[in-house]
Structure formats: structure tokens, C-alpha cells
Amino acid sequence: MNFDLRFPIGIMFTLFGGMIAIFGLATSGNDIYTLGLNINLIWGAVMLGFGLLMLLLTWRGRKKNSPPRR
Amino acid sequence: MQQIHLGGIDYSILLIYFGFVIGIGWGLKRYMKGSSDFFLSGRSIPAWVTGLAFLSANLGAQEVIGMAASGAKYGIMTSHFYWVGAIPAMVFLAIFMMPFYYGSKARSVPEYLKLRFDEKTRGFNAVSFAVMTVFSSGISLHALAKLLELLLGWNYNYSIAISAVIVLVYIFLGGLTSAIYNEVLQFFMIVFGFAPLVFLALRDVGGWTALKAKLIPVATSQGYAAGTWTQSWAHMGGYKENPMGADWFTMVAGLGFVLSFGYWCTDFLVVQRAMAANSMSAARRTPLIAAIPKMLFPALVILPGMIAIALHFASGNQFLPLGKDGTPDYNMTIPTLLAKYFPTGLLGVGFTALMASFMSGMAGNVTAFNTVWTYDIYQSYIAQKKSDHHYLWMGRWATVFGIVISVGCAYLASKFNNIMDMLQLVFGFVNAPLFATFLLGMFWKRATGHGAFFGLLGGTAGAALFHGLAHTNGTEVGIKGGWIAQHFPFNSEMAQNFTMAIVAWTTCFALTILISLATKRTKSDEELKGLVYSLTPKPETAHEPWYQQPVTVGILVLIVTVTLNIIFW
């Protein structure tokens, strides 16, 4: 079955992480959103990193499994 | 408790997640060419996926909401469900039992019972399991809708309909593969949704050392020793020394052996994930891959409960909402923490994780139901010689009526809570002796079909009889026990259930041996090859690297588990 699960996981977490990190940036300094940590920015960046790592692994997996060029 | 208001970004995250879940089902639809693809994923899934799905299929409401509630109610002792119960059972399944499940080519756990014993033993297990899965799915659906109504003010009927339709669509389209892939997605969602919650709550309470100090009054105010909430074994000498009301023997034999091995080694809901793996090696590694994050899950689901009860006491009983009897509503632990620590944005991730946990529990039940219904009931007793395409069609429709019955059960649970308690109790009677049947079937070639069937019936009757004679102090007589007479008093329902499991297992074990010795074998050694340990060639693993050898990894997992028990002794 040619379906690499890492790809949708990577896309989803890149999207979620990016959305939350940008939201955290946009609302930084606003007390409503902050134990005083800008957790949206911090955790959004972590999720974004995980998503990008999954996409990198997908890309490497495809490269490894693709037929050699002539 | 005050209602929580989700922002636009929170709803966006929820909707995008649902889009991915259905998208995965849609993407897998073209691979569903035969019944084997739909029910068994064509045995083509890599070990890391089946391993995480094996863990995630068990990550339903019981785990996320229930374990946090137990963490608040019993403290670190709740970790016995992991470090005494789940992990040893998962290692046992990987090393000793998966070779039979996978190697026998059985398509389900009830089918293994047919191959090993006879048709009546399979029928008993298949029917009781099928009924149990749709009811469990319904209870999960009801709990989710109730929670959403309470926290967000969502309409109960809409919550039921939306959750049921999403699960229905992705399983109808992509079968077991879709459920497994989405369970992996749900696993990551739950980890990323709850990890920052633990970080923030632990930081708020002042770290682990400060938490230990704050849990002392929680224990002493209830008459227990100071460290009871933070030491898992030190107060297990007697049943009066801890809030679980169980001593070490009841814990190890009842929870650690009978109930945990019974669940992790024989419940088709989790075993089905391992049976979908792409090789014998991958199938055996599946429970071991699941065991590694499972070992650390107490930090994700039990620790928040411990923090919540510490904050509750420190704030003068102001943190957790109170029930009608004035005690904390422990089931609201996770929602209360989410509302306190997560701002808009991360709240969407936390809530999506919560919904994902309920839906993964439901989807696991539905996929197990449609397989057992189609292979073990429909194909065996109703329509025996139909085409493969016909069984694929039946599997899809079994998914539809499985979901419809689940929805009916959810409404039943909302109207008659006692009926659901009664059903759960009956399932407990049926499940408790099951591991004895499998243990004897796999390791004693003399065990016969009559022995297995009547042993199971005897174990079930033994459980019911014990329940009628045992009673937990302070609970009503009837559904909580003591409906014949009150001969065996207990301090907690948990200890009563653990003891009932020991009685059921022992009755089944003894009866199966006695009846087997009194009846003739109906299966030859040749027929039992691949089904019984002594007659089956052992899988060759010497050529594999050490980290792929089940015995080596299993021993390492057990060493880490023992270490965790010692650290939190």
C-alpha cells in the first residue's frame, strides 16, 4: 500500500503549529492570553517543528524508495 | 463549573482535524478491494503504526478522563494499572501469544478459539464480544456528548450525531486501516494536547517536590499516612492503609494478572491492531512498541489528577467542581485543568485531543465489532458460502448498524444509567475468566473444547455468585453486590472487583482442567500445530538486530518498568 502516514501527520502538525505560533505572536503582550508564559508561541513552535520533521522523514523515505535515475 | 468558550482559532483546529480524519478514510478507500483489506488491513501495516494504534485504541475516555480522576482519588497508586498491569501483559502477549494469533492465520480472536477448541466456544466468545463492543462504543459516545454539553453548552443530540457520523464515514470508507491510521493521528494529538497541560500545572504547583508536600494533607485528612498519594507500594501492606482498599496480593493477582492479562492478551479490540501488521516480526513488536510510551503515560494522565487534588486542597476545596454529596467531581479533573491553563489557541488543541480520545475508543470498538460480526457470526452461522465481495459489503453495513446501535446505547445510557451499570457488570462476569481459557489453550495441548466452554461458563457463574455474596461498605445492595447475602465485606469497589476477577479466573482454570481430563481430545497434535506452544516451531529471530528481537526488547521494557516501580515505591 503506497500510503505514507507520516505525510498527513506532518501536514497537520505543521498547519496546527504554524496557526498557533502565529496566533501567539499576534497576541504577545496581551495578558488575556498569558502563568505569564506565551504558551501559544512556545508550544506552537514545538508542534511546527514536529510537523516539519515528519515531512522531512516522508521526503527522505520517498527518496530512498524511488527507482534510481538512469 | 463555568462553561468554556472556544475562540475562532479553536474551532478552526477542531474542523481541520475532522477534515484530516475523514480525508485519511477517503484516501484509503481505493485500497479496500476485498474483505481482507477491510477487516485485516491486508496484513500490510508497518510495526510503528500498529504499535501506536495498539496503544491508541485503548486511549478512550476511560484512559484520559478516568485515569486523571483516579490520580486525584488514589494518587500515584493508579500507576499500578500501567506498571503492574498493562506492561507485563503486553510483553507476555508479544513474546508468547502473538506467534499463535498471527501464525495461525486466524482472522479474529474468536476464530482462534474455534481453531483451538470448537465452534461453541467461539460462538460464546463472539456473541458476548460483539454485544460488549457496541455497548462500550455507545457509552463512550454518551460520555463525550455529556461532556460537551456540560463544558461548551453544545446540544447533546448534535454532539452524538456529529461524532457518530465522523467515525462512521472514516471506517465505512477505509475499514480497519483507516481506524488504525487515525488512531496514530489521535495518539500524537493526545500527546501534544496534554503535554503542555502537565508542564503548566506542575510549574504552577511548584514542581514535583512541592507537589509531594502539598499532597500530604490530602492523605492525612482522610486518615492515611503522609506519603500515600506519592508512594505506589509503601502502603499496600493492608487494605486499610490506602484509598484503593486493596492489599498487594489483590493488586498483583487481581489487577496485575487476571484483569490486565485478560484485557491486553485476549481482547480483540487491541489484538486486532497487532494482527494487521505486515510480518510475524512486526506483529510481535507491536505490543512492545506500544509498551514504551505506555510506561510514561502516567505522567500524562495520572499526574494531572494528583496536581488537581493538591490544588483543590490548597484552595480550600475551590478548584474542582463538587458533586451532589459535596466531594470533588473527579471526572472533571482534565476539563478543569484545560480551562485553567490553556488560552484560546492551545485550548483548541486540548479540546481536539479530548474529542480524539473519545472517538478513538469508539472507532476501536466499531472495527472490532464489524470484523467479529462478519467473520464469526454472519459467515459462520447465517451466510456461509458467499463471495469475498459480499463479505466486504456486509462489513461496511455492519459498520453502519454497529454505529446505529451505539447511538441507541448512548441514548439508553442517558435515560437509564442503571441499565448500563448492569451491562458493564455482566461483561465483567464474562471477561474475568477468559484469560484462563486462553492460557490453557495455548500452553496445554490436553485442554478440550468441552473443558474450555464449560470452564468459561463456570467462571462466569463463579463471578456472578461471588458478586452476589460480596459487598462494598457504604454502597447500595444490588448492582454493587450483596444481592444474595453479604458474606464478604470490602472497603472499596475496586478491591471487590479485583477479588471477583481472581475467583472467576480460578474457577475457570480449575474447571477447564477437570473437564478436559474427563473428556476426549477431539484435535490431533497435527491439527494443533501453530495453536499450542509445545507443538509450534518457535519464530526465528536470531538474524534480526537486537532492537527488533521481542525477547530482548521485552526484557528491557520489564527492567525499566521495575525501575519505575522502585523509584515511586
XYZ file of C-alpha atoms in Angstrom:
639
model
C 0.000 0.000 0.000
C 1.577 3.241 -1.156
C 0.315 5.455 1.677
C 2.896 7.044 3.975
C 1.129 8.098 7.175
C 3.964 10.468 8.081
C 2.830 12.799 5.303
C -0.668 13.665 6.664
C 0.747 13.787 10.215
C 3.444 16.212 9.024
C 0.985 18.418 7.144
C -1.472 18.504 10.060
C 1.057 19.406 12.731
C 2.822 21.941 10.509
C -0.557 23.582 9.961
C -1.628 23.482 13.628
C 1.797 24.528 14.908
C 2.014 27.390 12.421
C -1.501 28.615 13.233
C -0.949 28.574 16.989
C 2.561 30.085 16.841
C 1.346 32.948 14.613
C -1.632 33.463 16.945
C 0.800 33.508 19.883
C 2.958 36.101 18.122
C -0.062 38.235 17.254
C -1.331 38.217 20.833
C 2.027 38.522 22.621
C 1.878 41.116 25.356
C -1.863 40.633 25.755
C -2.480 39.483 29.331
C -5.708 37.712 28.387
C -3.679 35.068 26.581
C -0.793 34.696 29.017
C 1.478 31.631 34.361
C 2.761 34.526 32.249
C 4.203 32.302 29.516
C 3.269 32.809 25.886
C 2.415 29.123 25.707
C 0.772 29.501 22.285
C 4.045 30.716 20.774
C 6.202 28.155 22.612
C 4.042 25.099 22.002
C 3.052 26.213 18.507
C 6.757 26.257 17.610
C 7.226 22.766 19.092
C 4.286 21.394 17.068
C 5.552 23.147 13.938
C 8.972 21.547 14.443
C 7.401 18.103 14.842
C 5.317 18.594 11.698
C 8.356 19.652 9.658
C 10.355 16.687 10.998
C 7.601 14.317 9.826
C 7.601 15.931 6.376
C 11.400 15.609 6.204
C 11.157 11.901 7.102
C 8.473 11.429 4.426
C 10.656 13.118 1.817
C 13.700 11.034 2.798
C 11.586 7.863 2.723
C 10.355 8.647 -0.793
C 13.859 9.467 -1.976
C 15.145 6.162 -0.598
C 12.345 4.127 -2.177
C 12.260 5.856 -5.570
C 13.826 3.956 -8.527
C 17.389 5.071 -9.433
C 17.704 7.556 -12.304
C 19.449 6.447 -15.477
C -18.300 24.545 36.697
C -18.322 27.545 34.368
C -18.770 26.893 30.670
C -15.683 27.234 28.482
C -15.745 29.491 25.427
C -13.767 28.373 22.410
C -12.427 31.046 20.049
C -12.362 31.068 16.256
C -8.889 29.505 16.134
C -10.033 26.707 18.474
C -12.959 25.821 16.219
C -10.656 26.016 13.170
C -8.314 23.431 14.726
C -11.260 21.158 15.537
C -12.669 21.415 11.995
C -9.279 20.922 10.301
C -8.683 17.837 12.459
C -12.047 16.357 11.431
C -11.136 17.130 7.819
C -7.888 15.152 8.153
C -9.644 12.229 9.829
C -12.204 11.923 7.021
C -9.529 12.675 4.397
C -7.479 9.673 5.551
C -10.571 7.465 5.206
C -11.167 8.871 1.721
C -7.521 8.369 0.723
C -7.638 4.716 1.782
C -10.943 3.905 0.054
C -9.276 2.824 -3.197
C -7.168 0.217 -1.358
C -10.253 -1.600 0.026
C -10.575 -4.228 -2.705
C -11.508 -7.291 -0.639
C -12.689 -8.312 2.813
C -9.106 -8.947 3.945
C -8.215 -5.313 3.143
C -11.249 -4.013 5.023
C -11.039 -6.218 8.144
C -7.321 -7.033 8.402
C -5.680 -4.134 6.513
C -4.369 -6.816 4.153
C -1.798 -7.533 6.888
C 0.294 -4.739 5.401
C 0.817 -2.153 8.162
C 4.343 -1.364 9.459
C 5.138 -2.066 13.120
C 5.480 1.565 14.259
C 1.934 2.292 13.032
C 0.338 -0.838 14.527
C 2.265 -0.226 17.767
C 0.937 3.304 18.231
C -2.567 2.214 17.142
C -2.427 -0.663 19.665
C -1.836 1.938 22.366
C -4.279 4.496 20.985
C -7.175 2.029 20.639
C -7.087 1.881 24.434
C -6.836 5.675 24.794
C -10.558 6.231 25.089
C -12.450 8.227 27.674
C -11.692 5.577 30.290
C -7.998 6.318 29.959
C -7.840 10.089 29.627
C -10.734 11.162 31.861
C -10.796 8.053 34.082
C -7.094 7.796 34.902
C -6.847 11.503 35.746
C -9.865 11.043 38.035
C -8.168 8.046 39.675
C -4.941 10.042 40.015
C -6.866 12.608 42.050
C -8.754 9.972 44.043
C -5.968 7.436 44.710
C -2.699 9.215 43.839
C 0.332 7.500 42.298
C -1.141 4.073 43.180
C -3.151 4.439 39.968
C 0.130 3.685 38.158
C -0.412 0.007 39.077
C -2.772 -0.100 36.078
C 0.347 0.552 33.956
C 3.435 -0.713 35.752
C 1.882 -3.857 37.272
C -0.997 -4.373 34.857
C -0.525 -3.281 31.263
C 3.241 -3.509 30.658
C 3.885 -7.118 31.833
C 0.770 -8.237 29.917
C 1.936 -6.502 26.725
C 5.367 -8.144 26.991
C 3.721 -11.557 27.542
C 1.474 -11.020 24.509
C 4.462 -10.083 22.317
C 6.713 -12.960 23.333
C 4.300 -15.854 23.881
C 0.876 -15.192 22.353
C 1.321 -13.209 19.122
C 3.016 -16.166 17.367
C -0.269 -18.105 17.780
C -2.627 -15.278 16.878
C -0.599 -14.231 13.830
C 0.848 -17.595 12.819
C -2.451 -19.495 12.962
C -3.854 -17.141 10.282
C -6.953 -16.706 12.457
C -8.779 -13.559 11.370
C -10.050 -12.778 14.859
C -9.635 -13.868 18.473
C -12.938 -15.839 18.455
C -11.726 -17.626 15.306
C -8.562 -18.655 17.179
C -10.854 -20.224 19.812
C -12.625 -22.169 17.058
C -9.346 -23.459 15.610
C -8.005 -24.371 19.060
C -11.197 -25.640 20.720
C -14.555 -25.860 18.952
C -17.478 -23.955 17.461
C -19.461 -23.464 20.682
C -16.511 -21.826 22.473
C -16.037 -19.476 19.513
C -19.771 -18.699 19.395
C -19.920 -17.841 23.098
C -16.921 -15.515 22.830
C -18.007 -13.926 19.523
C -21.560 -13.095 20.595
C -20.584 -11.749 24.033
C -17.746 -9.707 22.487
C -19.916 -8.255 19.696
C -22.605 -7.149 22.149
C -19.992 -5.731 24.511
C -18.234 -3.651 21.834
C -21.343 -1.833 20.612
C -22.402 -1.087 24.187
C -18.909 0.181 25.042
C -18.971 2.335 21.931
C -22.363 3.736 22.990
C -21.129 4.511 26.498
C -18.124 6.355 25.016
C -20.436 8.348 22.745
C -22.747 9.241 25.639
C -19.824 10.355 27.828
C -18.480 12.597 25.048
C -21.849 14.239 24.326
C -22.494 14.745 28.045
C -19.090 16.379 28.496
C -19.545 18.702 25.506
C -22.991 19.694 26.779
C -21.604 20.468 30.221
C -18.439 22.298 29.148
C -19.371 24.041 25.923
C -23.158 24.096 26.090
C -23.351 22.053 22.878
C -26.628 20.310 22.137
C -26.478 16.642 23.279
C -28.207 15.357 20.117
C -25.918 17.297 17.757
C -22.799 16.096 19.599
C -23.959 12.474 19.284
C -24.810 12.902 15.595
C -21.574 14.683 14.596
C -19.270 12.263 16.469
C -21.114 9.187 15.174
C -21.151 10.395 11.562
C -17.417 11.226 11.542
C -16.469 7.786 12.915
C -18.935 6.101 10.544
C -17.581 7.874 7.452
C -13.919 7.136 8.007
C -14.450 3.474 8.934
C -17.013 2.880 6.166
C -14.515 4.227 3.617
C -11.218 2.806 4.827
C -12.058 -0.066 7.200
C -9.521 -1.161 9.799
C -6.657 0.640 8.022
C -8.489 3.941 8.344
C -9.169 3.286 12.037
C -5.509 2.364 12.644
C -4.109 5.385 10.771
C -6.490 7.725 12.559
C -5.586 6.172 15.904
C -1.949 7.142 15.243
C -3.083 10.678 14.398
C -5.113 10.678 17.626
C -2.114 9.429 19.611
C 0.020 12.404 18.540
C -2.914 14.759 19.079
C -3.373 13.491 22.649
C 0.352 13.741 23.452
C 0.640 17.272 22.025
C -2.660 18.302 23.613
C -1.893 17.148 27.150
C 1.900 17.522 27.491
C 1.781 21.343 27.915
C -1.057 20.883 30.423
C 1.179 18.756 32.650
C 4.074 21.208 32.219
C 1.989 24.255 33.188
C 0.162 22.552 36.065
C 3.379 21.143 37.545
C 5.043 24.543 37.207
C 2.067 26.168 38.945
C 2.180 23.779 41.873
C 5.934 24.397 42.316
C 7.423 21.197 40.852
C 7.444 17.560 41.985
C 8.926 18.220 45.453
C 6.348 20.910 46.209
C 3.582 18.632 44.890
C 4.656 15.868 47.290
C 4.440 18.331 50.185
C 1.012 19.584 49.062
C -0.347 16.029 48.832
C 0.479 15.255 52.481
C -2.657 16.988 53.859
C -4.748 15.256 51.162
C -3.669 11.895 52.633
C -3.651 12.765 56.342
C -7.073 14.445 56.228
C -8.518 11.095 55.107
C -6.700 9.138 57.811
C -3.866 7.741 55.657
C -0.093 8.016 56.100
C 1.565 11.192 54.780
C 3.091 9.672 51.623
C 0.074 7.659 50.499
C -0.619 9.815 47.403
C 3.011 9.789 46.193
C 4.207 6.255 47.061
C 2.868 3.402 44.980
C 3.856 0.361 47.086
C 4.755 1.561 50.599
C 1.126 1.486 51.760
C -0.027 -1.759 50.146
C 0.599 -3.916 53.233
C -3.075 -3.991 54.211
C -6.344 -2.954 52.611
C -6.990 -0.268 55.238
C -3.717 1.533 54.523
C -4.653 3.050 51.158
C -7.638 4.666 49.412
C -7.897 1.820 46.869
C -8.822 -0.525 49.721
C -6.649 -3.296 48.251
C -3.569 -5.074 49.584
C -0.564 -6.075 47.460
C -1.844 -9.615 46.725
C -5.238 -8.430 45.473
C -3.460 -5.818 43.368
C -0.902 -8.176 41.820
C -3.200 -11.188 41.316
C -6.482 -9.393 40.576
C -5.373 -6.364 38.581
C -1.853 -7.336 37.503
C -2.569 -10.890 36.430
C -6.247 -11.695 35.838
C -7.726 -8.405 34.620
C -4.733 -6.929 32.787
C -3.610 -10.124 31.081
C -7.267 -10.836 30.313
C -7.666 -7.465 28.617
C -4.344 -6.947 26.821
C -3.843 -10.579 25.741
C -7.370 -11.629 24.728
C -9.398 -8.518 23.854
C -9.766 -8.485 20.076
C -10.070 -4.696 20.078
C -6.333 -4.313 20.797
C -5.079 -7.649 19.407
C -6.663 -6.785 16.023
C -4.111 -3.969 15.623
C -1.202 -6.379 16.003
C -2.862 -8.882 13.642
C -2.828 -6.192 10.918
C 0.993 -5.964 10.976
C 2.962 -6.778 7.822
C 5.012 -9.681 9.237
C 5.274 -12.006 12.225
C 8.189 -9.915 13.485
C 6.144 -6.694 13.194
C 3.146 -8.330 14.903
C 5.315 -9.365 17.867
C 6.944 -5.934 18.079
C 3.546 -4.171 18.056
C 2.755 -4.556 21.798
C 6.394 -3.772 22.681
C 6.388 -0.546 20.665
C 3.134 0.354 22.448
C 4.642 -0.513 25.843
C 7.364 2.147 25.592
C 5.082 5.240 25.556
C 2.582 3.364 27.757
C 5.204 3.237 30.535
C 5.408 7.023 30.515
C 1.680 7.686 30.226
C 1.149 8.026 33.999
C 2.980 11.363 33.656
C 0.432 12.461 31.061
C -2.819 11.195 32.604
C -2.275 10.417 36.316
C -0.016 13.319 37.297
C -2.629 15.956 36.273
C -5.104 14.298 38.651
C -2.595 14.421 41.516
C -1.894 18.098 40.807
C -5.621 18.890 40.640
C -6.367 17.354 44.056
C -3.357 19.166 45.578
C -4.628 22.493 44.185
C -8.143 21.609 45.357
C -6.994 21.135 48.950
C -4.658 24.141 48.868
C -7.500 26.381 47.651
C -9.920 25.281 50.380
C -11.940 22.954 48.105
C -12.410 25.642 45.448
C -10.567 24.123 42.476
C -12.563 21.081 41.329
C -16.357 21.289 40.974
C -18.203 19.466 43.757
C -20.653 16.614 43.283
C -24.079 16.385 44.936
C -22.552 14.710 48.005
C -20.048 17.548 48.480
C -16.995 15.533 47.371
C -14.937 16.638 44.342
C -16.253 15.570 40.928
C -13.084 13.709 39.945
C -14.237 13.161 36.356
C -13.954 16.902 35.782
C -10.212 16.916 36.531
C -8.948 17.201 32.940
C -11.618 19.680 31.732
C -10.971 21.879 34.801
C -7.218 21.905 34.151
C -7.760 22.666 30.444
C -9.981 25.623 31.321
C -7.499 26.944 33.877
C -4.197 26.694 31.996
C -4.932 26.815 28.269
C -5.562 30.104 26.476
C -7.504 30.329 23.225
C -5.345 28.620 20.607
C -3.910 25.837 22.698
C -7.406 25.240 24.092
C -8.396 24.124 20.590
C -5.598 21.533 20.594
C -6.545 20.337 24.096
C -10.213 20.003 23.213
C -9.474 18.309 19.915
C -7.279 15.838 21.837
C -10.139 15.183 24.253
C -12.589 14.552 21.396
C -9.983 12.416 19.608
C -9.644 10.195 22.665
C -13.387 9.559 22.818
C -13.602 8.931 19.080
C -10.621 6.550 19.004
C -12.251 4.480 21.749
C -15.457 4.369 19.741
C -13.753 3.570 16.417
C -11.747 0.749 18.005
C -14.946 -0.856 19.239
C -16.722 -0.454 15.893
C -13.906 -2.012 13.823
C -13.646 -4.945 16.230
C -17.433 -5.341 16.067
C -17.685 -5.330 12.268
C -14.948 -7.984 11.983
C -16.376 -10.324 14.630
C -19.909 -9.847 13.291
C -18.939 -10.578 9.674
C -16.428 -13.405 10.158
C -17.538 -15.077 13.386
C -21.309 -14.641 13.319
C -22.556 -13.801 9.800
C -20.155 -16.007 7.812
C -20.282 -18.833 10.365
C -23.988 -19.061 11.131
C -26.010 -17.001 8.626
C -24.435 -16.921 5.131
C -21.576 -19.384 4.838
C -20.549 -19.611 1.201
C -20.852 -16.155 -0.250
C -18.298 -14.291 -2.354
C -15.500 -12.235 -0.802
C -17.149 -9.113 -2.223
C -20.327 -9.997 -0.339
C -18.441 -10.106 2.983
C -16.804 -6.758 2.189
C -20.291 -5.352 1.589
C -21.515 -6.904 4.858
C -18.532 -5.415 6.740
C -19.442 -1.940 5.516
C -23.071 -2.378 6.547
C -22.021 -3.901 9.874
C -20.194 -0.615 10.446
C -23.434 1.279 9.790
C -25.634 -0.787 12.089
C -22.846 -1.009 14.686
C -22.835 2.800 14.829
C -26.656 2.953 14.859
C -26.795 0.520 17.811
C -24.050 2.555 19.553
C -26.166 5.696 19.182
C -29.146 3.791 20.615
C -26.996 2.661 23.555
C -25.857 6.251 24.140
C -29.486 7.354 24.487
C -30.198 4.318 26.675
C -27.303 5.344 28.933
C -28.638 8.903 29.130
C -32.086 7.684 30.222
C -31.279 4.622 32.342
C -27.863 4.797 33.942
C -28.520 1.614 35.931
C -29.065 -0.482 32.801
C -25.592 0.420 31.590
C -24.096 -0.338 35.017
C -25.804 -3.725 34.875
C -24.455 -4.460 31.382
C -20.933 -3.444 32.380
C -21.240 -5.790 35.339
C -22.338 -8.728 33.154
C -19.427 -8.046 30.771
C -17.158 -8.168 33.818
C -18.524 -11.634 34.658
C -17.826 -12.859 31.099
C -14.382 -11.283 30.696
C -12.771 -12.179 34.011
C -12.331 -15.926 33.354
C -11.348 -15.565 29.669
C -7.577 -15.445 30.181
C -7.632 -18.856 31.918
C -9.166 -20.379 28.764
C -6.501 -18.849 26.518
C -3.645 -19.737 28.859
C -4.663 -23.403 28.999
C -5.471 -23.453 25.281
C -2.065 -22.137 24.272
C 0.117 -23.983 26.768
C -1.671 -27.293 27.478
C -2.450 -29.465 24.474
C -4.751 -31.699 26.560
C -7.305 -28.860 27.039
C -10.503 -29.818 25.178
C -13.395 -27.894 23.644
C -15.826 -29.115 26.310
C -13.338 -28.131 29.028
C -12.933 -24.637 27.573
C -16.645 -23.991 27.041
C -17.888 -25.261 30.396
C -14.872 -23.752 32.157
C -15.837 -20.357 30.723
C -19.468 -20.803 31.761
C -18.375 -21.941 35.234
C -16.011 -18.968 35.608
C -18.785 -16.582 34.584
C -21.195 -18.201 37.068
C -18.476 -18.076 39.753
C -18.036 -14.337 39.172
C -21.798 -13.743 39.413
C -22.092 -15.850 42.588
C -19.193 -14.042 44.264
C -20.707 -10.692 43.301
C -23.955 -11.760 44.959
C -22.128 -12.595 48.187
C -19.683 -9.652 48.322
C -20.478 -6.083 49.212
C -18.605 -2.791 49.496
C -19.258 -0.864 52.699
C -21.363 2.227 52.149
C -22.821 1.241 48.762
C -26.354 0.146 47.973
C -27.088 -3.585 47.871
C -27.930 -4.798 44.362
C -25.937 -3.669 41.380
C -22.907 -3.051 43.616
C -23.092 -6.600 45.023
C -24.515 -8.436 48.016
C -27.809 -9.330 46.324
C -27.743 -12.908 47.712
C -26.150 -12.247 51.107
C -23.380 -10.006 52.409
C -20.694 -12.505 53.394
C -17.585 -10.751 52.060
C -17.318 -7.072 53.040
C -14.883 -4.797 51.127
C -13.572 -1.297 51.715
C -13.720 -0.294 48.048
C -15.494 -1.381 44.871
C -12.104 -1.688 43.186
C -10.885 -4.304 45.679
C -14.213 -6.135 45.330
C -13.834 -6.236 41.523
C -10.208 -7.415 41.710
C -11.191 -10.243 44.079
C -14.162 -11.204 41.892
C -11.776 -11.493 38.926
C -9.467 -13.801 40.919
C -12.444 -16.041 41.857
C -13.722 -16.167 38.250
C -10.277 -16.940 36.808
C -9.520 -19.666 39.371
C -12.936 -21.302 38.860
C -12.498 -21.315 35.081
C -8.906 -22.600 35.316
C -9.796 -25.484 37.657
C -12.989 -26.454 35.796
C -11.275 -26.416 32.392
C -8.569 -28.780 33.666
C -11.032 -31.157 35.366
C -13.480 -31.319 32.440
C -10.645 -31.649 29.904
C -9.232 -34.620 31.806
C -12.706 -36.188 31.882
C -13.406 -35.699 28.148
C -11.752 -36.996 24.979
C -9.430 -34.898 22.842
C -11.031 -34.026 19.523
C -7.962 -32.381 17.934
C -4.808 -34.258 16.965
C -1.286 -32.916 17.511
C -1.118 -32.166 13.793
C -4.287 -30.052 13.970
C -2.930 -28.136 16.964
C 0.345 -27.172 15.279
C 0.563 -23.377 15.295
C -2.041 -23.185 18.068
C -0.258 -24.728 21.080
C 3.181 -23.700 22.392
C 4.748 -27.170 22.666
C 3.657 -28.169 19.134
C 4.690 -24.981 17.332
C 8.141 -24.195 15.905
C 9.499 -21.067 17.609
C 9.821 -17.968 15.381
C 13.453 -17.457 14.346
C 14.699 -14.033 15.472
C 18.476 -14.519 15.725
C 19.058 -12.851 12.334
C 17.287 -9.655 13.436
C 19.088 -6.740 15.126
C 18.754 -6.716 18.943
C 16.220 -3.872 18.943
C 13.856 -5.965 16.808
C 14.097 -9.134 18.904
C 10.943 -9.449 21.047
C 12.644 -11.233 23.965
C 15.491 -8.690 24.218
C 13.183 -5.672 23.935
C 10.667 -7.302 26.299
C 13.331 -7.800 28.979
C 14.487 -4.179 28.597
C 10.895 -2.930 28.907
C 10.397 -5.010 32.068
C 13.664 -3.705 33.588
C 12.534 -0.091 33.030
C 9.092 -0.927 34.488
C 10.633 -2.473 37.625
C 12.872 0.615 37.937
C 9.835 2.924 37.764
C 8.136 0.851 40.482
C 11.244 1.201 42.677
C 11.601 4.967 42.064
C 7.994 5.571 43.146
C 7.943 2.773 45.760
